Short mmCIF file of C-alpha atoms in Angstrom, two decimals:
data_model
loop_
_atom_site.label_atom_id
_atom_site.label_comp_id
_atom_site.label_asym_id
_atom_site.label_seq_id
_atom_site.Cartn_x
_atom_site.Cartn_y
_atom_site.Cartn_z
CA MET A 25 -8.07 18.20 -4.82
CA ARG A 26 -11.10 15.98 -5.43
CA ARG A 27 -9.47 14.46 -8.51
CA VAL A 28 -6.20 13.88 -6.64
CA ALA A 29 -8.02 12.41 -3.64
CA VAL A 30 -10.02 9.98 -5.81
CA ALA A 31 -6.98 8.99 -7.89
CA SER A 32 -4.85 8.28 -4.81
CA CYS A 33 -7.63 6.30 -3.15
CA MET A 34 -8.30 4.30 -6.33
CA GLY A 35 -4.61 3.52 -6.73
CA THR A 36 -4.04 2.20 -3.21
CA THR A 37 -7.35 0.31 -3.37
CA ILE A 38 -6.18 -1.56 -6.47
CA GLU A 39 -2.66 -2.18 -5.14
CA PHE A 40 -3.92 -3.48 -1.81
CA TYR A 41 -6.75 -5.47 -3.35
CA ASP A 42 -4.10 -7.40 -5.24
CA PHE A 43 -2.06 -7.71 -2.07
CA PHE A 44 -4.98 -8.89 0.07
CA ILE A 45 -6.41 -11.48 -2.27
CA TYR A 46 -3.01 -13.13 -1.95
CA GLY A 47 -3.33 -13.08 1.85
CA THR A 48 -6.84 -14.54 1.70
CA ALA A 49 -5.74 -17.22 -0.75
CA ALA A 50 -2.68 -17.97 1.41
CA ALA A 51 -5.03 -18.63 4.30
CA LEU A 52 -7.70 -20.60 2.41
CA VAL A 53 -6.23 -22.43 -0.60
CA PHE A 54 -2.47 -22.08 -1.13
CA PRO A 55 -1.48 -24.78 1.41
CA THR A 56 -3.50 -27.28 -0.65
CA VAL A 57 -2.76 -25.95 -4.16
CA PHE A 58 0.96 -25.20 -3.88
CA PHE A 59 2.16 -27.17 -0.80
CA PRO A 60 0.05 -30.35 -0.79
CA ALA A 61 2.88 -32.63 0.35
CA LEU A 62 3.62 -30.72 3.57
CA GLY A 63 0.45 -31.40 5.52
CA SER A 64 -1.86 -28.92 7.24
CA THR A 65 0.40 -27.06 9.70
CA ALA A 66 3.59 -27.13 7.60
CA GLY A 67 1.60 -26.17 4.49
CA THR A 68 0.12 -23.18 6.31
CA VAL A 69 3.58 -22.12 7.52
CA ALA A 70 4.98 -22.41 3.98
CA SER A 71 2.02 -20.52 2.55
CA PHE A 72 2.47 -17.62 4.98
CA ALA A 73 6.22 -17.69 4.33
CA THR A 74 5.45 -16.82 0.70
CA PHE A 75 3.11 -14.13 2.05
CA ALA A 76 6.03 -12.72 4.07
CA VAL A 77 8.32 -12.60 1.02
CA ALA A 78 6.53 -9.46 -0.14
CA PHE A 79 7.52 -7.62 3.02
CA ILE A 80 11.17 -8.35 2.35
CA ALA A 81 10.70 -6.97 -1.17
CA ARG A 82 8.92 -3.81 0.01
CA PRO A 83 11.99 -1.88 1.28
CA VAL A 84 13.78 -2.74 -1.98
CA GLY A 85 10.82 -1.38 -3.93
CA ALA A 86 10.77 1.71 -1.71
CA MET A 87 14.42 2.41 -2.54
CA LEU A 88 14.09 1.89 -6.30
CA PHE A 89 10.74 3.61 -6.86
CA GLY A 90 11.65 6.25 -4.27
CA HIS A 91 14.74 7.04 -6.32
CA PHE A 92 12.68 7.69 -9.44
CA GLY A 93 9.83 9.34 -7.53
CA ASP A 94 12.28 11.87 -6.07
CA ARG A 95 14.05 12.48 -9.36
CA ILE A 96 11.45 12.31 -12.15
CA GLY A 97 8.23 12.81 -10.19
CA ARG A 98 5.47 11.14 -8.19
CA LYS A 99 2.97 10.60 -11.04
CA LYS A 100 5.20 8.67 -13.48
CA THR A 101 6.48 6.40 -10.72
CA LEU A 102 2.99 5.60 -9.48
CA ILE A 103 1.93 4.49 -12.95
CA SER A 104 4.85 2.02 -12.96
CA THR A 105 3.96 0.55 -9.56
CA LEU A 106 0.35 0.05 -10.64
CA LEU A 107 1.33 -1.81 -13.81
CA LEU A 108 3.82 -4.06 -12.01
CA MET A 109 1.29 -5.03 -9.36
CA GLY A 110 -1.46 -5.71 -11.90
CA ILE A 111 0.67 -7.93 -14.13
CA SER A 112 2.07 -9.91 -11.16
CA THR A 113 -1.41 -10.53 -9.77
CA LEU A 114 -2.78 -11.63 -13.15
CA LEU A 115 0.07 -14.15 -13.53
CA ILE A 116 -0.62 -15.61 -10.06
CA GLY A 117 -4.19 -16.20 -11.16
CA LEU A 118 -2.91 -18.11 -14.22
CA LEU A 119 -0.23 -20.11 -12.37
CA PRO A 120 -0.75 -23.93 -12.40
CA GLY A 121 -0.63 -25.76 -9.06
CA ALA A 122 1.98 -28.17 -7.71
CA GLU A 123 0.10 -31.20 -9.03
CA THR A 124 0.52 -29.85 -12.58
CA ILE A 125 4.07 -28.45 -12.72
CA GLY A 126 5.57 -29.75 -9.48
CA VAL A 127 8.13 -27.76 -7.52
CA ALA A 128 8.19 -25.02 -10.17
CA ALA A 129 4.76 -23.85 -8.96
CA PRO A 130 5.81 -22.63 -5.48
CA ILE A 131 9.06 -21.19 -6.89
CA ILE A 132 7.21 -19.08 -9.47
CA LEU A 133 4.67 -18.13 -6.80
CA VAL A 134 7.46 -16.75 -4.59
CA LEU A 135 8.89 -14.72 -7.49
CA LEU A 136 5.51 -13.21 -8.34
CA ARG A 137 4.87 -12.48 -4.67
CA PHE A 138 8.23 -10.69 -4.53
CA ALA A 139 7.12 -8.57 -7.50
CA GLN A 140 3.89 -7.70 -5.68
CA GLY A 141 5.84 -6.56 -2.63
CA PHE A 142 8.25 -4.65 -4.83
CA ALA A 143 5.32 -2.71 -6.35
CA VAL A 144 3.61 -1.97 -3.03
CA GLY A 145 6.96 -0.78 -1.65
CA GLY A 146 6.86 2.08 -4.15
CA GLU A 147 3.11 2.62 -4.17
CA TRP A 148 2.25 3.78 -0.67
CA ALA A 149 4.74 6.62 -0.33
CA GLY A 150 3.92 8.00 -3.75
CA ALA A 151 0.15 7.89 -3.16
CA THR A 152 0.39 9.67 0.20
CA LEU A 153 2.81 12.26 -1.20
CA LEU A 154 0.36 12.89 -4.02
CA THR A 155 -2.31 14.05 -1.57
CA ALA A 156 -0.08 15.50 1.17
CA GLU A 157 1.83 17.71 -1.28
CA TYR A 158 -1.42 18.99 -2.80
CA ALA A 159 -3.26 19.52 0.51
CA PRO A 160 -3.87 23.03 1.89
CA PRO A 161 -2.31 23.93 5.29
CA GLY A 162 -4.17 22.57 8.29
CA GLN A 163 -5.94 19.89 6.22
CA ARG A 164 -3.10 17.53 5.42
CA GLY A 165 -4.47 14.80 7.69
CA LEU A 166 -7.85 15.07 5.97
CA TYR A 167 -6.53 14.73 2.43
CA ALA A 168 -3.77 12.23 3.24
CA MET A 169 -6.58 10.05 4.59
CA PHE A 170 -7.81 9.19 1.08
CA PRO A 171 -4.96 6.87 0.06
CA GLN A 172 -5.21 5.37 3.55
CA LEU A 173 -8.79 4.35 2.86
CA GLY A 174 -7.57 2.15 -0.02
CA PRO A 175 -6.69 -0.85 2.18
CA ALA A 176 -10.09 -0.79 3.93
CA ILE A 177 -11.94 -0.75 0.60
CA ALA A 178 -9.55 -3.36 -0.81
CA PHE A 179 -10.10 -5.72 2.13
CA ALA A 180 -13.85 -5.52 1.60
CA LEU A 181 -13.41 -6.14 -2.14
CA SER A 182 -11.03 -9.07 -1.68
CA SER A 183 -13.24 -10.73 0.95
CA GLY A 184 -16.30 -10.03 -1.20
CA THR A 185 -14.87 -11.53 -4.38
CA PHE A 186 -13.82 -14.71 -2.57
CA LEU A 187 -17.23 -14.88 -0.87
CA PHE A 188 -19.25 -14.46 -4.07
CA THR A 189 -16.97 -16.83 -5.97
CA GLY A 190 -17.56 -19.48 -3.31
CA LEU A 191 -21.32 -18.88 -3.31
CA ALA A 192 -21.47 -19.03 -7.11
CA LEU A 193 -19.73 -22.39 -7.01
CA GLY A 194 -22.07 -23.59 -4.29
CA ASP A 195 -19.06 -23.49 -1.93
CA THR A 196 -17.90 -26.74 -3.51
CA ASN A 197 -14.42 -27.16 -2.18
CA ASP A 198 -13.00 -29.03 -5.19
CA ALA A 199 -14.24 -26.42 -7.67
CA PHE A 200 -13.01 -23.57 -5.46
CA LEU A 201 -9.56 -25.16 -5.12
CA GLU A 202 -9.32 -25.97 -8.83
CA TYR A 203 -10.28 -22.66 -10.39
CA GLY A 204 -12.60 -20.60 -8.14
CA TRP A 205 -9.80 -18.94 -6.17
CA ARG A 206 -8.25 -17.69 -9.43
CA ILE A 207 -11.22 -15.46 -10.35
CA PRO A 208 -10.39 -12.60 -7.90
CA PHE A 209 -6.81 -12.53 -9.24
CA LEU A 210 -7.96 -12.36 -12.87
CA LEU A 211 -10.53 -9.66 -12.14
CA SER A 212 -7.81 -7.36 -10.81
CA ILE A 213 -6.77 -6.45 -14.35
CA VAL A 214 -10.08 -4.56 -14.76
CA LEU A 215 -9.32 -2.48 -11.68
CA VAL A 216 -5.81 -1.77 -12.98
CA GLY A 217 -7.30 -0.30 -16.17
CA ILE A 218 -9.53 2.02 -14.13
CA GLY A 219 -6.61 3.04 -11.92
CA LEU A 220 -4.39 3.86 -14.88
CA TYR A 221 -7.09 6.09 -16.35
CA MET A 222 -7.40 7.98 -13.05
CA ARG A 223 -3.67 8.45 -12.61
CA LEU A 224 -3.07 9.65 -16.14
CA ALA A 225 -5.68 12.37 -15.55
CA ILE A 226 -3.79 14.11 -12.73
CA GLU A 227 -0.72 16.36 -12.80
CA GLU A 228 2.54 16.30 -10.87
CA THR A 229 2.32 17.73 -7.33
CA PRO A 230 2.91 21.49 -6.92
CA VAL A 231 5.47 20.90 -4.14
CA PHE A 232 7.62 18.68 -6.38
CA ARG A 233 7.32 21.08 -9.33
CA ALA A 234 8.30 24.06 -7.16
CA ASP A 235 11.28 22.18 -5.72
CA GLN A 236 12.52 21.20 -9.18
CA GLU A 237 12.10 24.76 -10.43
CA ALA A 238 14.03 26.13 -7.46
CA ARG A 239 16.91 23.74 -8.15
CA ARG A 240 17.07 24.72 -11.79
CA ASN A 241 17.12 28.45 -11.04
CA SER A 242 19.20 28.64 -7.83
CA PRO A 243 22.94 28.28 -7.25
CA VAL A 244 24.05 25.03 -5.60
CA ALA A 245 25.28 27.10 -2.66
CA GLU A 246 21.74 28.29 -1.95
CA VAL A 247 19.82 25.12 -2.72
CA GLU A 248 21.69 21.89 -2.19
CA ALA A 249 21.71 19.81 -5.37
CA PRO A 250 20.15 16.37 -5.03
CA ARG A 251 22.41 13.32 -5.02
CA ARG A 252 22.17 10.81 -7.77
CA LEU A 253 20.80 8.43 -5.13
CA PRO A 254 18.14 10.05 -2.88
CA PHE A 255 18.46 6.90 -0.75
CA LEU A 256 21.91 8.07 0.40
CA ASP A 257 20.58 11.52 1.28
CA ALA A 258 17.74 10.01 3.31
CA LEU A 259 20.13 7.79 5.28
CA ARG A 260 22.73 10.54 5.68
CA TYR A 261 20.40 13.19 7.04
CA GLN A 262 17.41 11.36 8.53
CA ALA A 263 18.31 7.75 9.32
CA LYS A 264 17.00 8.24 12.87
CA GLU A 265 13.57 9.25 11.58
CA ILE A 266 13.44 6.27 9.20
CA PHE A 267 14.11 3.75 11.95
CA LEU A 268 11.88 5.47 14.51
CA ALA A 269 9.04 5.51 11.97
CA GLY A 270 9.60 1.81 11.30
CA GLY A 271 9.47 0.98 14.99
CA ALA A 272 6.48 3.24 15.64
CA LEU A 273 4.36 1.66 12.89
CA ALA A 274 5.44 -1.97 13.41
CA ILE A 275 2.44 -2.82 15.61
CA MET A 276 0.18 -1.26 12.99
CA PHE A 277 1.36 -3.78 10.41
CA ALA A 278 1.32 -6.64 12.91
CA PHE A 279 -2.32 -6.00 13.78
CA PHE A 280 -3.38 -5.48 10.21
CA TYR A 281 -1.87 -8.57 8.65
CA MET A 282 -2.77 -10.71 11.63
CA GLY A 283 -6.32 -9.40 11.30
CA THR A 284 -6.65 -9.70 7.53
CA ALA A 285 -4.62 -12.85 6.82
CA TYR A 286 -3.81 -14.93 9.90
CA LEU A 287 -7.19 -14.64 11.64
CA THR A 288 -8.86 -15.81 8.42
CA SER A 289 -6.74 -18.95 8.59
CA TYR A 290 -7.16 -19.32 12.38
CA ALA A 291 -10.95 -19.05 12.12
CA THR A 292 -11.27 -21.76 9.46
CA SER A 293 -8.58 -24.21 10.60
CA LYS A 294 -8.58 -23.81 14.42
CA LEU A 295 -12.02 -22.47 15.31
CA GLY A 296 -13.93 -24.44 12.69
CA PHE A 297 -15.92 -21.57 11.17
CA ASP A 298 -16.97 -21.97 7.55
CA ARG A 299 -15.44 -19.87 4.80
CA PRO A 300 -18.50 -17.71 3.93
CA PHE A 301 -18.96 -16.64 7.56
CA VAL A 302 -15.30 -15.67 7.91
CA LEU A 303 -15.36 -13.68 4.67
CA MET A 304 -18.57 -11.86 5.67
CA VAL A 305 -16.95 -10.89 8.96
CA GLY A 306 -14.01 -9.55 6.95
CA ILE A 307 -16.34 -7.34 4.88
CA ALA A 308 -18.08 -5.99 8.00
CA SER A 309 -14.76 -5.39 9.74
CA SER A 310 -13.49 -3.36 6.80
CA LEU A 311 -16.28 -0.85 7.42
CA VAL A 312 -15.17 -0.40 11.04
CA PHE A 313 -11.59 -0.19 9.86
CA GLY A 314 -12.44 2.55 7.34
CA LEU A 315 -14.37 4.57 9.94
CA ALA A 316 -11.40 4.40 12.33
CA ILE A 317 -9.11 5.70 9.57
CA VAL A 318 -11.38 8.66 8.82
CA LEU A 319 -11.86 9.72 12.45
CA SER A 320 -8.20 9.33 13.43
CA ALA A 321 -7.00 11.29 10.38
CA LEU A 322 -9.38 14.15 11.20
CA TYR A 323 -8.36 14.15 14.87
CA SER A 324 -4.69 14.21 13.85
CA ASP A 325 -5.26 17.62 12.22
CA ARG A 326 -6.61 18.84 15.54
CA PHE A 327 -4.49 17.09 18.18
CA GLY A 328 -1.39 16.02 16.23
CA ARG A 329 -0.24 12.82 14.51
CA ARG A 330 1.95 11.58 17.36
CA LYS A 331 -0.75 11.65 20.05
CA VAL A 332 -3.27 9.74 17.95
CA ILE A 333 -0.75 7.04 17.03
CA MET A 334 0.28 6.67 20.69
CA VAL A 335 -3.37 5.96 21.57
CA SER A 336 -3.37 3.12 19.03
CA CYS A 337 -0.11 1.68 20.41
CA ALA A 338 -1.39 1.76 24.00
CA PHE A 339 -4.64 0.01 23.04
CA SER A 340 -2.71 -2.59 21.05
CA VAL A 341 -0.66 -3.76 24.07
CA VAL A 342 -3.80 -4.48 26.09
CA TRP A 343 -5.85 -5.92 23.23
CA ALA A 344 -3.07 -8.27 22.13
CA LEU A 345 -3.27 -10.09 25.47
CA VAL A 346 -7.07 -10.30 25.31
CA LEU A 347 -7.53 -11.28 21.67
CA PHE A 348 -6.67 -14.98 21.54
CA PRO A 349 -8.25 -16.00 24.87
CA LEU A 350 -11.39 -14.32 23.50
CA LEU A 351 -11.15 -16.13 20.15
CA ASP A 352 -10.47 -19.49 21.80
CA THR A 353 -13.89 -19.42 23.44
CA GLY A 354 -15.07 -20.53 19.99
CA SER A 355 -17.95 -18.06 19.96
CA PRO A 356 -18.87 -16.52 16.58
CA ILE A 357 -19.56 -13.21 18.35
CA ALA A 358 -16.09 -13.34 19.91
CA PHE A 359 -14.56 -13.78 16.46
CA VAL A 360 -16.55 -10.83 15.07
CA LEU A 361 -15.40 -8.62 17.96
CA GLY A 362 -11.83 -9.88 17.63
CA MET A 363 -11.60 -9.03 13.95
CA MET A 364 -13.35 -5.66 14.24
CA ILE A 365 -11.44 -4.34 17.25
CA THR A 366 -8.09 -5.52 15.85
CA LEU A 367 -8.67 -3.63 12.61
CA ALA A 368 -10.09 -0.59 14.42
CA ILE A 369 -6.93 -0.28 16.54
CA PHE A 370 -4.87 -0.56 13.37
CA GLY A 371 -7.03 2.09 11.69
CA ILE A 372 -6.43 4.57 14.53
CA ALA A 373 -2.70 4.54 13.69
CA TYR A 374 -3.12 4.20 9.95
CA GLY A 375 -5.19 7.34 9.45
CA PRO A 376 -2.53 9.84 10.70
CA CYS A 377 0.54 8.10 9.23
CA GLY A 378 -0.45 9.17 5.70
CA ALA A 379 0.36 12.75 6.73
CA LEU A 380 3.03 11.98 9.34
CA LEU A 381 5.61 10.28 7.12
CA PRO A 382 5.59 12.84 4.27
CA GLU A 383 5.90 15.60 6.90
CA MET A 384 8.98 13.97 8.41
CA PHE A 385 11.24 14.21 5.33
CA ALA A 386 12.74 16.89 3.06
CA THR A 387 11.25 17.24 -0.42
CA ARG A 388 14.33 16.10 -2.33
CA TYR A 389 14.20 12.61 -0.75
CA ARG A 390 10.67 12.58 0.70
CA TYR A 391 9.43 9.70 -1.50
CA THR A 392 12.44 7.58 -0.52
CA GLY A 393 12.42 8.46 3.19
CA ALA A 394 8.69 7.98 3.69
CA GLY A 395 8.75 4.70 1.75
CA LEU A 396 11.70 3.32 3.70
CA GLY A 397 10.16 4.14 7.08
CA TYR A 398 6.80 2.66 6.12
CA ASN A 399 8.22 -0.51 4.61
CA PHE A 400 10.74 -1.05 7.39
CA ALA A 401 7.69 -1.21 9.65
CA GLY A 402 6.20 -3.71 7.20
CA VAL A 403 9.18 -6.05 7.65
CA LEU A 404 9.05 -5.82 11.46
CA GLY A 405 5.30 -6.10 11.85
CA GLY A 406 3.99 -7.62 8.63
CA ALA A 407 6.56 -10.24 7.64
CA ILE A 408 7.57 -11.87 10.89
CA PRO A 409 4.36 -12.23 12.99
CA PRO A 410 2.15 -14.01 10.41
CA MET A 411 4.97 -16.41 9.56
CA ILE A 412 5.71 -17.50 13.15
CA ALA A 413 2.13 -17.30 14.42
CA ALA A 414 1.13 -20.81 13.25
CA PRO A 415 4.02 -22.66 14.96
CA LEU A 416 3.60 -20.49 18.08
CA ALA A 417 -0.08 -21.37 18.29
CA ALA A 418 0.64 -25.08 17.66
CA SER A 419 3.26 -25.23 20.42
CA TYR A 420 1.98 -22.83 23.09
CA GLY A 421 -1.55 -21.85 22.14
CA GLY A 422 -2.99 -18.55 20.95
CA ILE A 423 -1.84 -16.64 24.05
CA ALA A 424 1.77 -16.92 22.80
CA ILE A 425 0.78 -14.91 19.73
CA GLY A 426 -0.82 -12.32 22.00
CA ILE A 427 2.36 -11.97 24.05
CA MET A 428 4.39 -11.51 20.85
CA LEU A 429 2.00 -8.80 19.64
CA ALA A 430 2.05 -7.04 23.02
CA GLY A 431 5.86 -6.93 22.86
CA ILE A 432 5.73 -5.33 19.40
CA GLY A 433 3.14 -2.86 20.72
CA LEU A 434 5.47 -1.77 23.52
CA VAL A 435 8.31 -1.19 21.04
CA SER A 436 5.99 0.91 18.87
CA LEU A 437 4.81 2.93 21.87
CA VAL A 438 8.39 3.82 22.83
CA CYS A 439 9.34 4.73 19.25
CA THR A 440 6.23 6.88 18.79
CA ALA A 441 6.99 8.74 22.01
CA ALA A 442 10.45 9.54 20.60
CA LEU A 443 9.01 11.12 17.42
CA VAL A 444 8.65 14.88 16.99
CA GLU A 445 5.19 16.26 16.23
CA THR A 446 4.95 17.26 12.55
CA ARG A 447 1.38 18.60 12.18
CA ASP A 448 2.43 22.26 11.70
CA ARG A 449 5.39 21.67 9.36
CA ALA A 450 5.35 23.19 5.90
CA LEU A 451 6.13 20.89 3.01
#
């Protein structure tokens, strides 16, 4: 279990590190490097539009990698997602800017961002299944917490690499824009090598092996044979659960990507804070975020997944309306609180969902079903809010973003209330 826990945590850390350095770069440098002709606001909108492309790709990745994860196994599929993410991130770090290759630069950027989203779409479900299907009864929340910690560690790493790169360059803007921002992308290949070593060292989950053995040895009448497309099985038998999961977790994604990507941009462009301060706040906030994940996952084993996630949704509705008036005071302390509380509320929901989604679906299409529910939430909460936040803030002020987030929080609260508690289900 220790080996599986470490391997799953390492894998999601690497995948999300690659994902987050893109979000940080989209906030800090991409408007200038890839969209210099659009101006400040339009360049930021275009930059976050490329950020959102990955969320459109994620459900597609969930379907494709879910198909193979349900048919050939969790381990082999997870190795593929790790390689795809690592290669895409490395190529972004090598991509020339618009001044060098013109309009080809943003086009290639969008394609590589799509590949990143495609990889993450298959990564999360496989990593959580790896731990959930190994975990002993009554401790699924505890062990499914380990892949959930990956994003918190990754956010600290991504903020830290950008911070130290800036400090090493003396925070010279020209040097940072020319080549400094590329260093975190190029370093990701080292992490990919470590992740591959960890994943090759573990075996296929006992639940998947037992299910495959049962299908080989039992008549079709006793054990229903899997379809050639697990995606069709998931939609045929549990479409309701997929869409409810997407709605329930939408506010989770909205808070996370607003907290990790948009607030970084808002703090530097609107509030006037310097880059090192914003990145240091990101590192500190990731610690609070990680603690919230640990505590909520442990409490979900005791009180149930659904109750803990409902607490997060209820807090999110109130906090969404408070966040931007607090930030607009311009106080550094207000920004620190805003970032930390936003990520803590996200963490309260994120801890239990690593066990919740695998528990919701049958083994023969669990990878596909869990991935679709999770990534449908990513489209609702992660793609749309960061993309429309900049024009909303420009036209109506930060409070308009808060109202949008509160609306998403209400939808998530209703969907979570409609879910069935899964804590005591056998996998």
